[in-house]
Structure formats: structure tokens, C-alpha cells
mmCIF file of C-alpha atoms and ligand atoms in Angstrom:
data_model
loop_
_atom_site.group_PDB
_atom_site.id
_atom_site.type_symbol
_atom_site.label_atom_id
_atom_site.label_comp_id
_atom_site.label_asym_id
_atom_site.label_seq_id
_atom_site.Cartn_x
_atom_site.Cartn_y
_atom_site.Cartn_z
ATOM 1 C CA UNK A 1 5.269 15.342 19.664
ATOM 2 C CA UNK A 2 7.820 12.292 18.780
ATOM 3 C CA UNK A 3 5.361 9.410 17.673
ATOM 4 C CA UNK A 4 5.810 5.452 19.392
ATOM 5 C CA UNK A 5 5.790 3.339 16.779
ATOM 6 C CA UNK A 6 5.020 -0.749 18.982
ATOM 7 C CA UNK A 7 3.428 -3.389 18.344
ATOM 8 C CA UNK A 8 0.189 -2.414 18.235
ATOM 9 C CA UNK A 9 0.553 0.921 15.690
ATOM 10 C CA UNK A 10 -1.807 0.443 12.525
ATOM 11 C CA UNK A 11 -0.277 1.392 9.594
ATOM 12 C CA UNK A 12 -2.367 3.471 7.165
ATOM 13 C CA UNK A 13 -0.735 5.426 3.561
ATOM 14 C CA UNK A 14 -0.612 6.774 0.448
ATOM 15 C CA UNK A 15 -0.439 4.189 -2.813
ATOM 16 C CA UNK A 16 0.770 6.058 -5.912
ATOM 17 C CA UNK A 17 3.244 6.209 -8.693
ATOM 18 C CA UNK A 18 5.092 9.408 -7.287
ATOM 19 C CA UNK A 19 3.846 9.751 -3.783
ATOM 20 C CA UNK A 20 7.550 11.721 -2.776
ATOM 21 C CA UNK A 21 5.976 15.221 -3.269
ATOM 22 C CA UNK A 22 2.814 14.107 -1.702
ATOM 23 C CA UNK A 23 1.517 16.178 1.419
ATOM 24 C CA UNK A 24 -1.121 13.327 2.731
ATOM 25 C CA UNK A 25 1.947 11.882 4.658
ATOM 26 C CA UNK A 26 2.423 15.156 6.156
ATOM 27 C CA UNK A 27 -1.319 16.174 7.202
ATOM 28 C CA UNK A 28 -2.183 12.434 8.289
ATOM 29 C CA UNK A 29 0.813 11.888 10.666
ATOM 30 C CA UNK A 30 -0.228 15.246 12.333
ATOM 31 C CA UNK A 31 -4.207 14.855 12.669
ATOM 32 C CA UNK A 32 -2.728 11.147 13.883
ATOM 33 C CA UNK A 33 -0.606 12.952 16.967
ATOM 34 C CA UNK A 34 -3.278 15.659 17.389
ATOM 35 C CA UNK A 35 -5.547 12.672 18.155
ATOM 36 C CA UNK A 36 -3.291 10.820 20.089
ATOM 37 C CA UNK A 37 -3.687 7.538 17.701
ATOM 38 C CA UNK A 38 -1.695 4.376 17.462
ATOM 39 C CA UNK A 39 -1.692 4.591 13.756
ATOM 40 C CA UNK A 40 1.275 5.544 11.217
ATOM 41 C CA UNK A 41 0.752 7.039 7.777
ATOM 42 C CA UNK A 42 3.547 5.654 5.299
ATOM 43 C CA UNK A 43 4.187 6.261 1.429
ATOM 44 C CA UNK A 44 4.176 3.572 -0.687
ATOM 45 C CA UNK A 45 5.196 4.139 -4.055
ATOM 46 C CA UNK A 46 4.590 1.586 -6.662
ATOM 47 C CA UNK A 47 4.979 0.211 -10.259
ATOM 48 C CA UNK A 48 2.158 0.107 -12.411
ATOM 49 C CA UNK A 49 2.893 -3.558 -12.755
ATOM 50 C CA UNK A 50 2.942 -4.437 -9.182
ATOM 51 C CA UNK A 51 -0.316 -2.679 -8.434
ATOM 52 C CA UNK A 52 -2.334 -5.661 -7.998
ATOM 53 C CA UNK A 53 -0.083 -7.250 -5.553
ATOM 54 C CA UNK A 54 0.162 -4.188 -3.523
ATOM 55 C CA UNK A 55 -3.213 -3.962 -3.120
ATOM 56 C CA UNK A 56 -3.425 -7.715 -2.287
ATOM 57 C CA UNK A 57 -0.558 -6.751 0.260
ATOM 58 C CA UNK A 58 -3.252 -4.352 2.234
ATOM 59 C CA UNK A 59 -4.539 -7.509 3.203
ATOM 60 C CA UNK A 60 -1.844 -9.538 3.384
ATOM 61 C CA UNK A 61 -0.011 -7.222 5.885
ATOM 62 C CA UNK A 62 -3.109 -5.885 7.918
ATOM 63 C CA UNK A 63 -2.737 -2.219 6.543
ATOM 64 C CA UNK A 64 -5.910 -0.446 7.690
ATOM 65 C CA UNK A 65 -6.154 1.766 4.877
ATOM 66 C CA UNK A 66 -4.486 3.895 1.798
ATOM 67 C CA UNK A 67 -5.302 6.468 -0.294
ATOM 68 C CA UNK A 68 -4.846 5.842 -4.467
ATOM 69 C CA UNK A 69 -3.112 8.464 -5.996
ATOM 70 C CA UNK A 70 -2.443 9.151 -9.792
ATOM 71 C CA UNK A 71 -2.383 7.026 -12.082
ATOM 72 C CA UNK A 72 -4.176 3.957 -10.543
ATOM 73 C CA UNK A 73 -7.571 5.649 -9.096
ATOM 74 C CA UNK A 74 -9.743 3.950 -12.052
ATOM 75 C CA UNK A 75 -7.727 0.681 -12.396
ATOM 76 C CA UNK A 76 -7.508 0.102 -8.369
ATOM 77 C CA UNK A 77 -11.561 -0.755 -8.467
ATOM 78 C CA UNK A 78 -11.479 -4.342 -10.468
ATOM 79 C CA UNK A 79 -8.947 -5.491 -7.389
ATOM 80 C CA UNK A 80 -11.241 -4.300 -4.848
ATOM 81 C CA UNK A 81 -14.188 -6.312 -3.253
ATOM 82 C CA UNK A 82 -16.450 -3.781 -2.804
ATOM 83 C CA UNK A 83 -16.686 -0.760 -3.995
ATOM 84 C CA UNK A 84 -19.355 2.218 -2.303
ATOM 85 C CA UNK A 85 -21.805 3.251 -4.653
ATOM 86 C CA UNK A 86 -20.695 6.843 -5.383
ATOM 87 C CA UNK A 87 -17.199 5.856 -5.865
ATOM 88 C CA UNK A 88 -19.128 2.843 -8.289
ATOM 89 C CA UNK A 89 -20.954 5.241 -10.363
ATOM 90 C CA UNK A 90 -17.496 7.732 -10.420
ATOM 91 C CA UNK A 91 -15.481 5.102 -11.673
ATOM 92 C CA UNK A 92 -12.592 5.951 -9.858
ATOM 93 C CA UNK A 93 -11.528 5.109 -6.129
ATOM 94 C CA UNK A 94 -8.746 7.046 -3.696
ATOM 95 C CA UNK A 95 -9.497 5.601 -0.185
ATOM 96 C CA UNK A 96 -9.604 2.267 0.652
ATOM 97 C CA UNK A 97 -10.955 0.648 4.095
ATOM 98 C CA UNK A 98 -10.138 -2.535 5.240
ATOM 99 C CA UNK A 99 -11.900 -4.455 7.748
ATOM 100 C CA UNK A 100 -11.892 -8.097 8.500
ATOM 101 C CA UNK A 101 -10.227 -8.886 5.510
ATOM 102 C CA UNK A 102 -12.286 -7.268 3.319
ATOM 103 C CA UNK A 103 -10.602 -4.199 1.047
ATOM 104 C CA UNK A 104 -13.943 -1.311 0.104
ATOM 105 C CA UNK A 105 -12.951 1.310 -2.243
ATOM 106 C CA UNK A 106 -14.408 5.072 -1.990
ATOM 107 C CA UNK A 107 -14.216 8.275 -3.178
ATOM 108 C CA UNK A 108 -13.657 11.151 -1.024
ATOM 109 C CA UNK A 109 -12.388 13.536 -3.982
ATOM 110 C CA UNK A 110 -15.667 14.433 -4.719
ATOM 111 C CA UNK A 111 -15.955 15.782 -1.518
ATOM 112 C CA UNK A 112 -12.748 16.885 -1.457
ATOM 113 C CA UNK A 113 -13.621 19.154 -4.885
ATOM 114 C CA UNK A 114 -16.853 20.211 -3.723
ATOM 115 C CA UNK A 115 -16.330 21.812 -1.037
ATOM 116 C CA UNK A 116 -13.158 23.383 -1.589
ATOM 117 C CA UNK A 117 -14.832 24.858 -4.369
ATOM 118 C CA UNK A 118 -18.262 26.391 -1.835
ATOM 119 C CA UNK A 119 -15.545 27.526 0.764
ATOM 120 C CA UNK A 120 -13.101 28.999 -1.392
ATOM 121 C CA UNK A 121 -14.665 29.838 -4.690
ATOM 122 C CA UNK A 122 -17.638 31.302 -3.638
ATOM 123 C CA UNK A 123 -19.060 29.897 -6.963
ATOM 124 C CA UNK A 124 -22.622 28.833 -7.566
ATOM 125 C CA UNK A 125 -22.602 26.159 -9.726
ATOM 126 C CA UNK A 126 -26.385 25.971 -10.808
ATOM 127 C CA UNK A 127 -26.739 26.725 -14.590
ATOM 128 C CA UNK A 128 -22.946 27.254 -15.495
ATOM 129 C CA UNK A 129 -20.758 26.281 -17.594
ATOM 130 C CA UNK A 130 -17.437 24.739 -17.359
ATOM 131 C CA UNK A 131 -13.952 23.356 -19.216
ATOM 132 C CA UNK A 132 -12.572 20.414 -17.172
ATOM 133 C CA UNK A 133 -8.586 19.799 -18.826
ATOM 134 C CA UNK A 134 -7.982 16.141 -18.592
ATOM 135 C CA UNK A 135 -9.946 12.646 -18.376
ATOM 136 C CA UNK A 136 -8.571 10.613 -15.472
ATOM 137 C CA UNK A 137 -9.557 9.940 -11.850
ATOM 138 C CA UNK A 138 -9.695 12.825 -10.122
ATOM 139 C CA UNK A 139 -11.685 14.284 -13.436
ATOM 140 C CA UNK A 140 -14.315 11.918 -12.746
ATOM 141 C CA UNK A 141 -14.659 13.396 -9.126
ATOM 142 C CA UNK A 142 -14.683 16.700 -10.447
ATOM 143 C CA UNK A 143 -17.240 16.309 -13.135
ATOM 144 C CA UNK A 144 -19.825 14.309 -11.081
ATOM 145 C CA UNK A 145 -20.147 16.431 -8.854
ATOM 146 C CA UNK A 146 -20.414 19.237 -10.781
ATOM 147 C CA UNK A 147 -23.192 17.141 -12.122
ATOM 148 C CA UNK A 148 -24.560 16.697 -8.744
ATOM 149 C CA UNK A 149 -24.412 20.199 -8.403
ATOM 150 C CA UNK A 150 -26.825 21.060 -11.629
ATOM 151 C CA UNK A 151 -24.030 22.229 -13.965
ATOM 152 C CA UNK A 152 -25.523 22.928 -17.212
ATOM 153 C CA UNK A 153 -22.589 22.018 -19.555
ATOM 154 C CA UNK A 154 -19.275 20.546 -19.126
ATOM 155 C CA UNK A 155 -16.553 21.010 -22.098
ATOM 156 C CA UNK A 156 -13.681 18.202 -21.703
ATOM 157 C CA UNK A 157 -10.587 18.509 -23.567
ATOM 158 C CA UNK A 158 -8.493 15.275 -23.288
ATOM 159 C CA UNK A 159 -4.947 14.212 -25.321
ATOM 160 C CA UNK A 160 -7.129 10.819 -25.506
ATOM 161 C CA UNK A 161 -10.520 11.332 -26.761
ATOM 162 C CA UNK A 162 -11.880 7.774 -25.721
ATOM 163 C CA UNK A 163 -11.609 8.392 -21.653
ATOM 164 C CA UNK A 164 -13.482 11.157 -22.207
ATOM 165 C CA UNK A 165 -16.284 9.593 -24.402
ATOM 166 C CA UNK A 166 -16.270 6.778 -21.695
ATOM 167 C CA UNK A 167 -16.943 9.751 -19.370
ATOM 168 C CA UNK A 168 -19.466 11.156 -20.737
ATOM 169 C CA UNK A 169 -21.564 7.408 -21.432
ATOM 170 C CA UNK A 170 -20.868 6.583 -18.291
ATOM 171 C CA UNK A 171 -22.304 9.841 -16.455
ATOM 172 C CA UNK A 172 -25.389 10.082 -18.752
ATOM 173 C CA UNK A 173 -26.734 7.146 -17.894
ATOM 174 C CA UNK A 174 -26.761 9.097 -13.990
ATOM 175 C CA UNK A 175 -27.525 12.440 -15.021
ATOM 176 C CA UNK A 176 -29.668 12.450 -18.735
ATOM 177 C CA UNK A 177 -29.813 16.173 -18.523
ATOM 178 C CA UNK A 178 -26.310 16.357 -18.924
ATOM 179 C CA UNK A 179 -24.591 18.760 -21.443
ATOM 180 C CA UNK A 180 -21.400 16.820 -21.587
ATOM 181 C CA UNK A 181 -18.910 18.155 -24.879
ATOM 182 C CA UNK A 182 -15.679 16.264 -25.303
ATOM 183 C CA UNK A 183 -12.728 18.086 -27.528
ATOM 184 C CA UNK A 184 -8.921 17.464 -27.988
ATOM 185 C CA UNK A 185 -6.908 19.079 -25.385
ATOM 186 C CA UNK A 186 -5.095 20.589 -28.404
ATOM 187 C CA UNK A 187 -8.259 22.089 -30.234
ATOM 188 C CA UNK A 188 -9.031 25.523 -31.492
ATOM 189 C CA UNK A 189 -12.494 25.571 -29.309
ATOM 190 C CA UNK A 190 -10.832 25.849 -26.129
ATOM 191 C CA UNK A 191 -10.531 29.271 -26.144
ATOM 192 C CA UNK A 192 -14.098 29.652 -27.399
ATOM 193 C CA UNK A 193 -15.528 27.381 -24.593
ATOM 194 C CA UNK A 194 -13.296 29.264 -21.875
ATOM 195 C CA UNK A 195 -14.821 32.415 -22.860
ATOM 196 C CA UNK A 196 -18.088 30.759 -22.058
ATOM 197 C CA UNK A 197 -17.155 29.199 -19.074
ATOM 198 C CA UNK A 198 -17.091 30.784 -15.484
ATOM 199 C CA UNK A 199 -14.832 27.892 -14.252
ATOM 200 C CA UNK A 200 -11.459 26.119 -16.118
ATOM 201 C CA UNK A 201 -9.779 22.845 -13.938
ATOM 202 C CA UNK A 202 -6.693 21.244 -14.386
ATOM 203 C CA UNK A 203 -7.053 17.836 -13.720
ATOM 204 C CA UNK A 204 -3.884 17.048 -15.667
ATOM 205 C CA UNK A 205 -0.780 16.346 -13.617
ATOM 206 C CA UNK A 206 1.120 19.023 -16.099
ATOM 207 C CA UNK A 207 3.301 21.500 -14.253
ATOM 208 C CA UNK A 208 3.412 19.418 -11.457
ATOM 209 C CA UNK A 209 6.413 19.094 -9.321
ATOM 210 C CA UNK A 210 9.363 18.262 -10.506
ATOM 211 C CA UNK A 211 8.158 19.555 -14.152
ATOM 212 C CA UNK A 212 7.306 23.347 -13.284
ATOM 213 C CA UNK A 213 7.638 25.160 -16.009
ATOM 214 C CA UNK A 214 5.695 22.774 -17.955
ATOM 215 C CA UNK A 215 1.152 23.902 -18.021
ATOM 216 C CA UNK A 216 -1.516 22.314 -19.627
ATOM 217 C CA UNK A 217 -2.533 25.348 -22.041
ATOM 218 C CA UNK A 218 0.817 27.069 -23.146
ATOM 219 C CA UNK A 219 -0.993 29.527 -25.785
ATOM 220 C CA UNK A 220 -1.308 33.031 -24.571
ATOM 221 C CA UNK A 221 -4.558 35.069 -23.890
ATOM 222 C CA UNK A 222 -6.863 32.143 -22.885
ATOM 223 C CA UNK A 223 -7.808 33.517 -18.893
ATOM 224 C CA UNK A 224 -10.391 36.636 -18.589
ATOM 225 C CA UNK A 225 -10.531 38.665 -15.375
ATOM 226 C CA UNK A 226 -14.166 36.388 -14.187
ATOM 227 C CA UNK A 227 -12.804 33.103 -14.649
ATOM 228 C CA UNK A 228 -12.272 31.320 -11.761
ATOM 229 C CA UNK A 229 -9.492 28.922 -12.684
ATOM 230 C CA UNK A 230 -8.844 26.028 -10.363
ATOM 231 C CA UNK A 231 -5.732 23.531 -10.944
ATOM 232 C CA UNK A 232 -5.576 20.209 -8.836
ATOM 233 C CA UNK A 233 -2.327 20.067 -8.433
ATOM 234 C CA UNK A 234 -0.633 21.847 -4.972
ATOM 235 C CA UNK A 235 2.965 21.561 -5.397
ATOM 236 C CA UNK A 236 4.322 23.933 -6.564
ATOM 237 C CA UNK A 237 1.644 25.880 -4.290
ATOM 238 C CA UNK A 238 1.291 27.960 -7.626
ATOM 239 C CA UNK A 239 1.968 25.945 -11.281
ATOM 240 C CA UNK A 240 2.729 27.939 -14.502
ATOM 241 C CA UNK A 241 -0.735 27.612 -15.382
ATOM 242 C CA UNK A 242 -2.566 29.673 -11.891
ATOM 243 C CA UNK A 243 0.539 32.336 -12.412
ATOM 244 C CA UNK A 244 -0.496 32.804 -16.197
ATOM 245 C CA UNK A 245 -4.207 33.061 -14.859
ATOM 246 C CA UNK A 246 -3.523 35.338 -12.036
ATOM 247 C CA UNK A 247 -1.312 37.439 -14.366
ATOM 248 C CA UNK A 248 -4.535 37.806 -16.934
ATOM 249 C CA UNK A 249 -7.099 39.184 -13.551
ATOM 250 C CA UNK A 250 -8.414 35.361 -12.923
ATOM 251 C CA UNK A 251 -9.256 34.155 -9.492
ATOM 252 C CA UNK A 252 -7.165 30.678 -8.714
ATOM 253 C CA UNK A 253 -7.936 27.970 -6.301
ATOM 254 C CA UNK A 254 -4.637 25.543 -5.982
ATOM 255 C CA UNK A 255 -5.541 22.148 -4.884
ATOM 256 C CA UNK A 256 -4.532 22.018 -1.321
ATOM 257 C CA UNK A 257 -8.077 23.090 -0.159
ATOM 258 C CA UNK A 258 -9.082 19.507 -2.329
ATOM 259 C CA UNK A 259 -6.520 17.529 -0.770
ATOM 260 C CA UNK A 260 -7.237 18.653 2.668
ATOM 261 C CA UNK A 261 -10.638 18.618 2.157
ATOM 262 C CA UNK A 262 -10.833 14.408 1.019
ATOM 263 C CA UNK A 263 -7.920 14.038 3.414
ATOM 264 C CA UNK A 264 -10.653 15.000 6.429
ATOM 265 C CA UNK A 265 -13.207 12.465 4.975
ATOM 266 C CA UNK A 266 -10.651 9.367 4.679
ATOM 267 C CA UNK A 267 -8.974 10.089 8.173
ATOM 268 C CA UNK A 268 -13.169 9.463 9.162
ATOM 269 C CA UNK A 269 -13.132 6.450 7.076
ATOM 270 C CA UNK A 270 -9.894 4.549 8.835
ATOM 271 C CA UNK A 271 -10.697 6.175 12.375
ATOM 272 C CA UNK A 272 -13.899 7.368 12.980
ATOM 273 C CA UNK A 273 -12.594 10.883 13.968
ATOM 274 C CA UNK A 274 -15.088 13.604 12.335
ATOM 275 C CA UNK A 275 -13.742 17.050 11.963
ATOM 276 C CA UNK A 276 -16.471 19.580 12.225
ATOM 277 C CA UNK A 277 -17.305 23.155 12.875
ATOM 278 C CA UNK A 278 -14.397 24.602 14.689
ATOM 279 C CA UNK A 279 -12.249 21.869 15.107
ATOM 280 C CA UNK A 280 -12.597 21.448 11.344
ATOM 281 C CA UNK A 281 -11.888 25.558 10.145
ATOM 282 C CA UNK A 282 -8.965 24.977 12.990
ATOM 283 C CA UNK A 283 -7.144 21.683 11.440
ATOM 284 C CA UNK A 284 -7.406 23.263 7.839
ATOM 285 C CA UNK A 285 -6.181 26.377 9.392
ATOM 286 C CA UNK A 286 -3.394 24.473 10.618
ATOM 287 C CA UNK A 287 -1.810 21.937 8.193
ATOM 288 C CA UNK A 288 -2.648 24.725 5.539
ATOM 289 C CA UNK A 289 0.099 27.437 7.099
ATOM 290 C CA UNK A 290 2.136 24.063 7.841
ATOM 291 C CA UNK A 291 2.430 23.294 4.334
ATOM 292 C CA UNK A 292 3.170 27.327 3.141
ATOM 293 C CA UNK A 293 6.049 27.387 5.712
ATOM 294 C CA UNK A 294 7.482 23.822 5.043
ATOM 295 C CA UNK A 295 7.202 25.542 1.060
ATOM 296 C CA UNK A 296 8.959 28.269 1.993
ATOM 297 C CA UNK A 297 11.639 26.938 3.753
ATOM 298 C CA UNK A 298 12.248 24.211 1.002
ATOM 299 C CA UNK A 299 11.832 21.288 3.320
ATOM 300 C CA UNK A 300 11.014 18.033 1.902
ATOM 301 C CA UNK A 301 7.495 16.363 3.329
HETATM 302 P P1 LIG B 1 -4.853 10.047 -14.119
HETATM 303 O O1 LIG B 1 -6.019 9.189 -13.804
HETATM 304 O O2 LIG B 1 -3.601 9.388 -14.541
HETATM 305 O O3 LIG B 1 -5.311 11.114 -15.244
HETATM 306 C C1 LIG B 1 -4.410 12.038 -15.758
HETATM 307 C C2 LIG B 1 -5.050 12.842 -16.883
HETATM 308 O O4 LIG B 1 -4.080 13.790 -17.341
HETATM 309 C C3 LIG B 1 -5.468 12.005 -18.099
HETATM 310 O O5 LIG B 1 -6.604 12.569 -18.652
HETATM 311 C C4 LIG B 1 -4.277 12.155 -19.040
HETATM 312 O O6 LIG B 1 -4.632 12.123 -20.406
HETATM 313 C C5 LIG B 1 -3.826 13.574 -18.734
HETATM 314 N N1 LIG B 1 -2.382 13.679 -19.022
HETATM 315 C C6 LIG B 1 -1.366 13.071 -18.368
HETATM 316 N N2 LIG B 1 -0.188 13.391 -18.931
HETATM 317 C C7 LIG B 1 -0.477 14.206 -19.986
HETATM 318 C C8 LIG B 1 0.322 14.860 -20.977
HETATM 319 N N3 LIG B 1 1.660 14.744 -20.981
HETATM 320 N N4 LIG B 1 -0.303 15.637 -21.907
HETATM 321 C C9 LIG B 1 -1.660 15.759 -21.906
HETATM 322 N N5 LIG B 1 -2.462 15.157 -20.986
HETATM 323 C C10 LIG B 1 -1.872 14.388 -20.041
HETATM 324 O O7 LIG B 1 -4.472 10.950 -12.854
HETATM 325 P P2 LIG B 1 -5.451 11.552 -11.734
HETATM 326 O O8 LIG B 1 -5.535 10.614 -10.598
HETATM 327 O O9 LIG B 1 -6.680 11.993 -12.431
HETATM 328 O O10 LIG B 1 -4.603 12.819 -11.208
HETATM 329 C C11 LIG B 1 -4.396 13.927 -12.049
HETATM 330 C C12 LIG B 1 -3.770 15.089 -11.266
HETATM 331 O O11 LIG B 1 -4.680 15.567 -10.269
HETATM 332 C C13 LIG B 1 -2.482 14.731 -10.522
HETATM 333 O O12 LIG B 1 -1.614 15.830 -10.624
HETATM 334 C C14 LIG B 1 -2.952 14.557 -9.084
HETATM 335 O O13 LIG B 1 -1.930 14.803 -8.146
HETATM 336 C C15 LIG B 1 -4.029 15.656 -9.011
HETATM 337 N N6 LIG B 1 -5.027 15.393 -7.939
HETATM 338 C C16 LIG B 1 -5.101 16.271 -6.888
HETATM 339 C C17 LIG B 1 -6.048 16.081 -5.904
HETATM 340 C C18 LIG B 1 -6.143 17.028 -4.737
HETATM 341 O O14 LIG B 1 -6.723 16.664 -3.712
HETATM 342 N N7 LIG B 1 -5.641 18.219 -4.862
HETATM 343 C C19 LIG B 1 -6.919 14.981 -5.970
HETATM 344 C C20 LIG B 1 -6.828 14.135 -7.060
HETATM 345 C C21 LIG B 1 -5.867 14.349 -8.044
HETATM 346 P P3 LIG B 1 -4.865 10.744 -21.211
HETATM 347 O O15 LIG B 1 -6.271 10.340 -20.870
HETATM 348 O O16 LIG B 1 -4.646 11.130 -22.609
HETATM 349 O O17 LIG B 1 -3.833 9.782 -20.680
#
């Protein structure tokens, strides 16, 4: 169905650095139509040194919402003015709501992580263990609520050591039980701690579209046949780094069940619209083959 864009269409988006290869545009726009809503969802991309103003421009311009995409879900929260308390304690924001000139920050990645992980992993989390590859918003989500979950230790490997310190004093002041190792992404450990682990995430944007043949662990004989190995990234639909893991027996998750997932829980945020039950397995059902067929055929989103 053609959309009518008049005078009364609110405009919602995406806010990111790259936001070209993003899929939110693509999902939103068509939960918008299936919905019959006056609302638009637009890209915006934007320099790291125009951040502020663009998120003073929400405002300015009566947007109803974005999402925060990489890099800027940590530094969006000090231009916020209020910020939910899970998204608070995560320390990272990718939906924002405003209303009556006021801009609130959450975070439906956790969400977004958790659940794609129960429908698709079949994993119990309870007691495990598990290497988390990077230190930057969307590892926040992922670690707290493996947290939540009762994860017994969490390995982080990180080209910057201090974010992940910072992680790990943040979190323990939240969870005191926590088991929270941080390593160089480059160190000899990581194969040892894979080997322990029953789950490996690439929160790293490395291999990401357009840089394919690029992965976060380039050393050979790291995956085992039990690991479930989970990369956030969902374009290319498969990076170098779920190939190599599917190659060595591992079971992959790529991160369109995450995206679509946190997608479901902002569209609630900006309209009120809860997908549930049917209507819910349906939509993912939906934008999911969507997305493999656009793939397929090439076609930009
Ligand atoms: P971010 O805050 O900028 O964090 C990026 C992390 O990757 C940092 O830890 C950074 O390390 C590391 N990194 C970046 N470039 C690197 C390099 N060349 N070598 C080694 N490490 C590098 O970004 P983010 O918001 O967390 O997003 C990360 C990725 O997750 C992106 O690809 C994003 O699209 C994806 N994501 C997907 C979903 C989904 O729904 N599927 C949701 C959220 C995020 P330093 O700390 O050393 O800089």
C-alpha cells in the first residue's frame, strides 16, 4: 500500500552513524501501513559532532521518536531528560520517546537480546558461562541481561580494556554475584574461555556490511560443535564470523531476531500498538522472509 505523507504524518527514525544498511526503516514503515498509521519512519544519519544538536532537533522539529544506533547509544543519555531506569542502570539508550517536549531514553535491546535468544536459541542461561566480543552499547544490553538471567560468568574481550572495566563496576554494583572477567580482544585466553563457554556474541560491528570479509576472531579452530555462537550484526544475513562457526558444527543466531525483537517494543513505545501471540509470531514471520528476499534479490532497504 502507497503511504500519504500530509500534514498531519508524525515522523519517527533511526539516528546513527551508518543507518544506509539499516533494516528498522524497512520493518517500521511496514508495521506503520499494516496499522494504518499517520506516521513515517526516516533515516537520519549523523556526525558524531552534530549529535547533540540532532537530538535537540527531536524537539525542535516535533519528531515523535528515534532509535540510537552505533556508535552513540552510551553518549545519547547525558542529552536526554530522562532516562527509564533499566536503560539508567544499562548505560546505554536506543529508543527515544518524546512527549510534550520532553525527550525519555530506553532500552529495548535488552529485550530485543533476550528473547531472541529463548525463541531461537533454546538456551538456558542459569549457571553458564559466556564470552561477550566487544564493550559498547548493545554489549551492555547483552550482558545485563544475561545478568538478569543468572549467568554465572561473563568473559569480555575488548580492543579497549577501560569500557569494559567500566562495565563490569558499573554492573556489580546491580548484580554482586557477578562473575564478570575482562581480557584483550587479542589475548591468548579466548580460546580457553570459549571452550568453557556454551555461548560466544559479537557485539563488535566487525564484518559488518560493507566490510565482509573482515570477523572479529580471524584465528582458526576457536568454534566447537555445542557452542551456540550469536553475532549482532544482520547484514550480511551471515558475517565471516557465523560461516567460520557453522563450518566448525556451531549453532548461529544472526541478529535479525534482536533487531526485530527491540523493533516490536519501540513501535509500542511511539504508538501504543502491542504485538502479541499470533499477531506477534505473524509480523516476525513476515518482515523476517521480507528481509531474506529483499537479500536475495540485492535490493537496497
Ligand atoms: P559501539 O557502542 O560503538 O561499540 C562497538 C564495540 O565494538 C566497542 O567495544 C568497540 O571497541 C568494538 N570495536 C569497534 N571497532 C573495532 C575494531 N576495529 N576492532 C576491535 N573492536 C572494535 O556500538 P554498538 O551500538 O554497541 O553496536 C555494535 C554492533 O552491534 C553494531 O554492528 C550494531 O549494528 C550491532 N547491533 C545490533 C543490534 C540488533 O538488534 N541486531 C542491536 C544493537 C547493536 P572499543 O571499546 O575498543 O572502541
Amino acid at each position: 500500500m502507497k503511504k500519504e505523507i500530509n500534514g498531519k504524518t508524525k515522523i519517527i527514525g533511526i539516528m546513527g552513524k551508518n543507518v544506509e544498511n539499516s533494516l528498522s526503516p524497512f520493518m517500521h514503515n511496514r508495521m506503520l501501513s499494516k496499522y494504518s498509521l499517520n506516521f513515517c519512519y526516516l533515516p537520519f544519519k549523523i556526525r558524531e559532532a552534530d549529535l547533540e544538536r540532532a537530538i535537540q532537533g527531536i524537539r525542535t522539529l516535533n519528531i515523535k521518536g528515534v532509535n540510537i544506533t552505533f556508535p552513540y547509544k552510551e553518549r545519547v543519555v547525558e542529552f536526554l531528560d530522562q532516562v527509564e531506569e533499566t536503560a539508567r542502570r544499562v548505560g546505554a539508550v536506543n529508543t527515544i520517546v518524546h512527549h510534550k517536549g520532553i525527550l525519555t531514553g530506553y532500552n529495548t535491546d535488552l529485550i530485543g537480546f533476550k528473547k531472541s535468544l529463548q525463541k531461537n536459541g533454546k538456551f538456558t542461561i542459569k549457571g553458564e558461562k559466556a564470552v561477550i566480543l566487544g564493550a559498547g552499547g548493545a554489549a551492555r544490553a547483552v550482558i545485563y541481561s544475561l545478568l538478569e538471567e543468572g549467568i554465572k560468568e561473563v568473559y569480555i574481550f575488548n580492543r579497549t580494556i577501560e569500557k569494559a572495566e567500566k562495565i563490569k563496576q558499573d554492573f556489580y554494583s546491580f548484580f554482586p554475584q557477578s562473575d564478570i572477567q575482562i581480557f584483550n580482544l587479542k589475548k591468548e585466553e579466548l580460546k580457553d574461555k570459549i571452550q568453557q563457554s556454551h555461548l560466544l556474541v559479537n557485539t563488535t560491528p566487525l564484518g559488518m556490511s560493507p566490510q565482509m570479509d573482515i570477523t572479529p576472531l580471524p584465528e582458526e579452530g576457536l568454534f566447537y560443535p555445542d557452542l551456540l555462537v550469536y553475532d549482532l550484526i544482520y547484514h550480511p544475513s551471515k558475517t565471516l564470523f557465523l560461516k567460520q562457526a557453522e563450518k566448525a558444527g556451531a549453532k548461529i543466531i544472526n541478529g535479525l531476531p534482536m533487531l526485530i525483537y527491540q523493533g516490536l517494543e519501540s513501535f509500542y513505545l511511539w504508538t501504543g500498538i502491542k504485538l502479541e501471540g499470533k499477531e506477534e509470531v505473524e509480523m516476525i514471520e513476515r518482515i523476517t522472509k521480507d528481509c531474506q528476499e529483499a537479500e536475495k534479490k540485492g535490493e537496497k532497504r
